[in-house]
Coordinates of C-alpha atoms in Angstrom, one line a residue:
M1 CA 29.0 0.8 -61.5
P2 CA 25.8 2.4 -62.7
L3 CA 26.0 5.7 -64.5
P4 CA 24.2 8.7 -63.1
R5 CA 20.8 9.4 -64.5
R6 CA 21.9 12.8 -65.9
S7 CA 24.8 11.2 -67.9
V8 CA 22.5 8.5 -69.4
A9 CA 20.0 11.2 -70.5
A10 CA 22.8 13.3 -72.1
A11 CA 24.1 10.2 -74.0
V12 CA 20.6 9.4 -75.4
V13 CA 20.2 12.9 -76.6
C14 CA 23.6 12.8 -78.5
L15 CA 22.7 9.4 -80.2
L16 CA 19.3 10.7 -81.3
A17 CA 21.0 13.7 -82.8
L18 CA 23.3 11.4 -84.8
G19 CA 20.4 9.3 -86.1
V20 CA 21.2 6.3 -84.0
P21 CA 18.1 4.5 -82.7
V22 CA 18.1 3.9 -79.0
L23 CA 16.2 1.0 -77.6
G24 CA 14.5 1.4 -74.3
A25 CA 15.5 5.1 -74.1
A26 CA 12.0 6.4 -74.2
P27 CA 10.8 4.4 -71.2
A28 CA 14.0 5.3 -69.4
L29 CA 13.5 8.9 -70.2
A30 CA 9.9 8.8 -69.3
L31 CA 10.8 7.2 -66.0
A32 CA 13.4 9.9 -65.4
A33 CA 10.9 12.6 -66.3
R34 CA 8.0 11.1 -64.1
P35 CA 7.5 13.3 -61.1
A36 CA 7.9 11.8 -57.7
A37 CA 4.6 10.8 -56.0
A38 CA 3.5 13.4 -53.4
P39 CA 3.5 12.0 -49.8
R40 CA 0.0 11.1 -48.6
P41 CA -1.2 13.4 -45.9
A42 CA -1.9 12.0 -42.5
H43 CA -5.6 12.5 -42.7
A44 CA -6.1 11.1 -46.2
E45 CA -8.7 8.4 -46.7
P46 CA -7.3 4.8 -47.1
T47 CA -7.4 3.3 -50.5
P48 CA -10.2 0.6 -50.6
V49 CA -9.0 -2.9 -51.3
P50 CA -11.4 -5.1 -53.4
G51 CA -13.0 -7.8 -51.2
A52 CA -11.8 -6.3 -48.0
A53 CA -14.2 -5.2 -45.2
P54 CA -14.8 -1.5 -45.1
V55 CA -12.8 0.4 -42.5
P56 CA -15.0 2.3 -40.0
E57 CA -14.5 5.9 -39.8
S58 CA -12.9 7.2 -36.7
T59 CA -15.0 9.3 -34.3
P60 CA -13.7 12.8 -34.0
V61 CA -12.4 13.5 -30.5
P62 CA -13.9 16.8 -29.1
A63 CA -11.4 19.3 -28.0
P64 CA -11.1 19.7 -24.2
D65 CA -13.0 22.5 -22.5
P66 CA -10.9 25.3 -21.4
A67 CA -10.0 25.3 -17.7
P68 CA -12.3 27.6 -15.7
S69 CA -10.7 30.8 -14.7
A70 CA -10.2 31.3 -10.9
P71 CA -12.6 33.7 -9.3
V72 CA -11.2 37.1 -8.7
P73 CA -11.4 37.8 -4.9
G74 CA -13.4 40.8 -4.1
P75 CA -12.7 43.3 -1.4
A76 CA -12.6 41.9 2.2
T77 CA -15.7 42.7 4.2
A78 CA -15.5 43.4 7.9
P79 CA -17.3 40.9 10.3
A80 CA -20.7 42.1 11.6
T81 CA -20.6 43.1 15.3
A82 CA -22.8 41.0 17.5
P83 CA -25.6 43.0 19.2
A84 CA -25.2 43.6 23.0
T85 CA -27.5 41.5 25.2
V86 CA -28.1 40.9 28.8
T87 CA -29.1 37.5 30.3
V88 CA -30.9 37.3 33.6
T89 CA -32.7 34.6 35.7
G90 CA -36.1 35.4 37.2
E91 CA -37.7 33.6 40.1
G92 CA -41.3 33.8 41.2
S93 CA -43.8 32.1 43.4
A94 CA -47.5 32.2 44.2
S95 CA -49.5 31.0 47.2
A96 CA -53.1 30.1 47.9
P97 CA -55.1 28.5 50.7
P98 CA -55.9 24.8 50.0
D99 CA -59.4 23.8 49.0
L100 CA -59.2 20.1 49.7
A101 CA -57.5 17.6 52.0
V102 CA -56.5 14.0 51.2
V103 CA -56.8 11.8 54.3
G104 CA -55.1 8.3 54.4
A105 CA -57.1 6.3 57.0
G106 CA -57.8 2.6 57.7
V107 CA -58.5 -0.2 60.2
E108 CA -56.4 -3.0 61.5
T109 CA -57.5 -6.0 63.6
S110 CA -56.0 -9.3 65.0
A111 CA -57.5 -12.6 65.9
K112 CA -56.6 -16.2 66.5
T113 CA -58.1 -17.4 63.2
S114 CA -58.1 -15.7 59.8
Q115 CA -61.9 -15.6 59.7
S116 CA -62.1 -13.9 63.0
A117 CA -59.5 -11.3 62.0
L118 CA -61.4 -10.7 58.7
D119 CA -64.8 -10.4 60.5
A120 CA -63.4 -7.8 63.0
Q121 CA -61.7 -5.9 60.1
N122 CA -65.0 -5.8 58.1
Q123 CA -66.9 -4.5 61.1
A124 CA -64.4 -1.7 61.8
A125 CA -64.2 -0.8 58.1
A126 CA -68.0 -0.5 57.8
A127 CA -68.1 1.8 60.8
L128 CA -65.3 4.0 59.4
L129 CA -67.1 4.3 56.0
A130 CA -70.4 5.2 57.7
A131 CA -68.8 7.9 59.8
V132 CA -67.0 9.4 56.7
R133 CA -70.2 9.5 54.7
A134 CA -72.0 11.1 57.7
Q135 CA -69.5 14.0 57.4
G136 CA -70.6 14.8 53.9
V137 CA -67.9 13.0 52.0
A138 CA -69.1 11.8 48.6
E139 CA -68.8 8.3 47.4
R140 CA -66.5 9.3 44.5
D141 CA -64.0 10.7 47.1
I142 CA -63.6 7.4 49.0
H143 CA -61.2 4.8 47.6
T144 CA -59.9 1.5 49.0
R145 CA -56.1 1.4 48.7
S146 CA -55.4 -2.1 50.0
V147 CA -56.8 -5.1 51.9
T148 CA -54.3 -7.5 53.6
L149 CA -54.5 -10.6 55.7
T150 CA -51.2 -11.6 57.3
P151 CA -50.3 -14.6 59.6
L152 CA -48.6 -13.7 62.9
H153 CA -45.7 -15.8 64.3
D154 CA -43.9 -16.0 67.6
Y155 CA -40.1 -16.4 67.4
T156 CA -39.4 -16.7 71.2
D157 CA -38.1 -20.2 71.1
G158 CA -36.2 -19.8 67.8
A159 CA -38.7 -21.7 65.7
P160 CA -41.6 -19.8 64.3
R161 CA -45.0 -20.5 65.9
L162 CA -48.3 -19.3 64.4
T163 CA -50.2 -17.2 66.9
G164 CA -52.9 -15.7 64.8
Y165 CA -53.8 -13.4 61.9
Q166 CA -53.9 -9.7 61.2
A167 CA -56.4 -8.2 58.8
A168 CA -56.2 -4.6 57.6
Q169 CA -57.8 -2.3 55.1
S170 CA -56.8 1.3 54.1
F171 CA -58.7 4.1 52.4
T172 CA -58.1 7.4 50.7
V173 CA -60.7 10.0 51.7
T174 CA -60.8 13.4 49.9
V175 CA -62.4 16.1 52.0
R176 CA -63.4 19.0 49.7
E177 CA -64.4 21.3 52.6
V178 CA -61.0 21.9 54.3
A179 CA -62.7 23.2 57.4
R180 CA -64.3 19.8 58.0
T181 CA -61.0 17.9 57.9
G182 CA -60.6 17.7 61.6
A183 CA -64.1 16.5 62.1
V184 CA -63.6 13.7 59.5
L185 CA -60.5 12.6 61.4
Q186 CA -62.3 12.6 64.7
A187 CA -65.2 10.7 63.2
V188 CA -62.8 8.0 61.9
T189 CA -61.2 7.4 65.3
D190 CA -64.5 7.4 67.1
A191 CA -66.2 5.0 64.7
A192 CA -63.4 2.4 64.4
G193 CA -62.1 2.7 68.0
A194 CA -58.8 0.8 68.7
A195 CA -58.8 -0.5 65.1
A196 CA -58.6 3.0 63.6
R197 CA -55.5 4.1 61.8
V198 CA -54.6 7.5 60.3
D199 CA -51.6 7.4 57.9
S200 CA -51.5 10.9 56.5
V201 CA -53.2 14.2 55.9
V202 CA -52.2 16.2 52.8
F203 CA -53.7 19.6 51.8
D204 CA -53.8 20.6 48.2
V205 CA -55.7 22.6 45.5
S206 CA -58.1 21.0 43.2
D207 CA -56.9 23.0 40.1
P208 CA -53.1 23.9 40.3
A209 CA -53.0 25.5 36.9
P210 CA -54.0 29.1 37.9
L211 CA -51.5 29.0 40.8
Q212 CA -48.7 27.8 38.6
A213 CA -49.6 30.6 36.0
R214 CA -49.3 33.2 38.7
A215 CA -45.8 31.8 39.7
R216 CA -44.6 32.0 36.0
A217 CA -45.9 35.6 35.7
A218 CA -44.0 36.5 38.9
A219 CA -40.8 34.9 37.5
H220 CA -41.2 36.8 34.2
A221 CA -41.6 40.1 36.0
D222 CA -38.6 39.4 38.2
A223 CA -36.4 38.7 35.1
H224 CA -37.6 41.9 33.4
A225 CA -36.9 44.0 36.4
K226 CA -33.4 42.6 36.7
A227 CA -32.7 43.2 33.0
E228 CA -33.9 46.9 33.3
Q229 CA -31.6 47.4 36.2
Y230 CA -28.5 46.0 34.3
A231 CA -29.3 48.1 31.3
R232 CA -29.5 51.2 33.4
L233 CA -26.3 50.4 35.1
S234 CA -24.6 49.9 31.7
G235 CA -25.8 53.2 30.4
R236 CA -28.0 51.5 27.8
R237 CA -31.7 51.1 27.1
L238 CA -33.4 47.8 27.5
G239 CA -34.4 46.4 24.0
A240 CA -36.7 43.6 22.9
L241 CA -36.8 40.2 24.4
V242 CA -34.5 37.8 22.4
S243 CA -35.3 34.5 24.1
L244 CA -37.1 33.1 27.2
S245 CA -36.9 29.6 28.7
E246 CA -38.4 28.0 31.8
D247 CA -35.7 26.3 33.9
A248 CA -37.8 24.8 36.6
S249 CA -41.2 24.8 38.1
T250 CA -42.4 23.7 41.5
Y251 CA -45.7 21.9 41.7
P252 CA -48.0 23.4 44.3
R253 CA -47.2 21.9 47.7
P254 CA -48.4 22.5 51.2
V255 CA -46.5 25.1 53.4
P256 CA -47.3 24.6 57.1
P257 CA -48.2 27.9 58.8
P258 CA -46.6 29.0 62.1
G259 CA -50.0 30.0 63.5
E260 CA -52.6 28.1 65.6
T261 CA -54.2 24.9 64.3
S262 CA -57.8 24.8 63.4
G263 CA -60.6 22.6 64.8
A264 CA -59.3 22.5 68.4
S265 CA -62.5 24.1 69.8
T266 CA -65.0 22.1 67.7
G267 CA -64.5 18.6 69.1
A268 CA -62.4 17.6 66.1
V269 CA -58.8 16.6 65.5
P270 CA -56.8 19.9 65.2
V271 CA -55.2 20.4 61.8
A272 CA -53.2 23.2 60.1
P273 CA -54.1 23.6 56.4
G274 CA -51.4 26.3 55.8
E275 CA -50.9 27.4 52.2
I276 CA -50.2 25.8 48.9
R277 CA -47.2 27.4 47.1
A278 CA -46.0 27.0 43.5
G279 CA -42.7 28.3 42.1
A280 CA -41.1 28.9 38.7
T281 CA -37.6 29.9 37.4
V282 CA -37.0 31.4 34.0
T283 CA -34.0 32.6 32.0
A284 CA -34.5 35.6 29.7
V285 CA -32.2 37.3 27.2
Y286 CA -32.8 40.9 26.3
A287 CA -31.2 43.2 23.7
L288 CA -29.5 46.4 24.8
D289 CA -30.1 49.5 22.6

């Protein structure tokens, strides 16, 4: 059983006092007197070993940023009150007498052979054009719409039987003097005789833009008048215009009049030019003060 280190040290001291040499006492005493090695701190540098590769230094890790503080809510604000408005629909129209007429006219002939039908059609068409030009219609206002040659068949016995051919040609004639429309129609029927055909007569205005502008102005005025009335009924004053949109517009179109037709006493075909009317509808939003 080994003796305690204190007992050994005391025995050595006694022997030395008596003059007895003690072998190995000095190293033992030195060993006992050597202080214990201090523990190496965690962050101390490692001791280099000869021949070993250098140990790379560790990169310092930055400290995390502090968490952002939550915003402090401010005092609650009351929602803004929407301004009072009034929405109305305005309608307007404008009328004007037509300043031109578009006539659809033509010729149609029949014959046993195709050539005979074409010859008769050509003769009737030439007479129609000559009569129209004689009425003062300009060349730029005469347009050929179609030319056709159609075989005719008889189905009396069940099986089709060719009986002849029908040739036709149609024109669009613009009459820029409305008062002469009846005379032009009469000239067409007189010149082409039994081959003459009149498909349509449409009255119109050469420039519809001014008429449409008047209709929009009337629709705007109607909307403003309605908004003023609603503001007055509500005990408010009509404010500024907030928005305006056009809902629909009517292209100028003929309106037949209930009166007498024109041209009856001039040896011409009676016609009723009537009026050309345009319309507009708008939606307006006004503020109320």
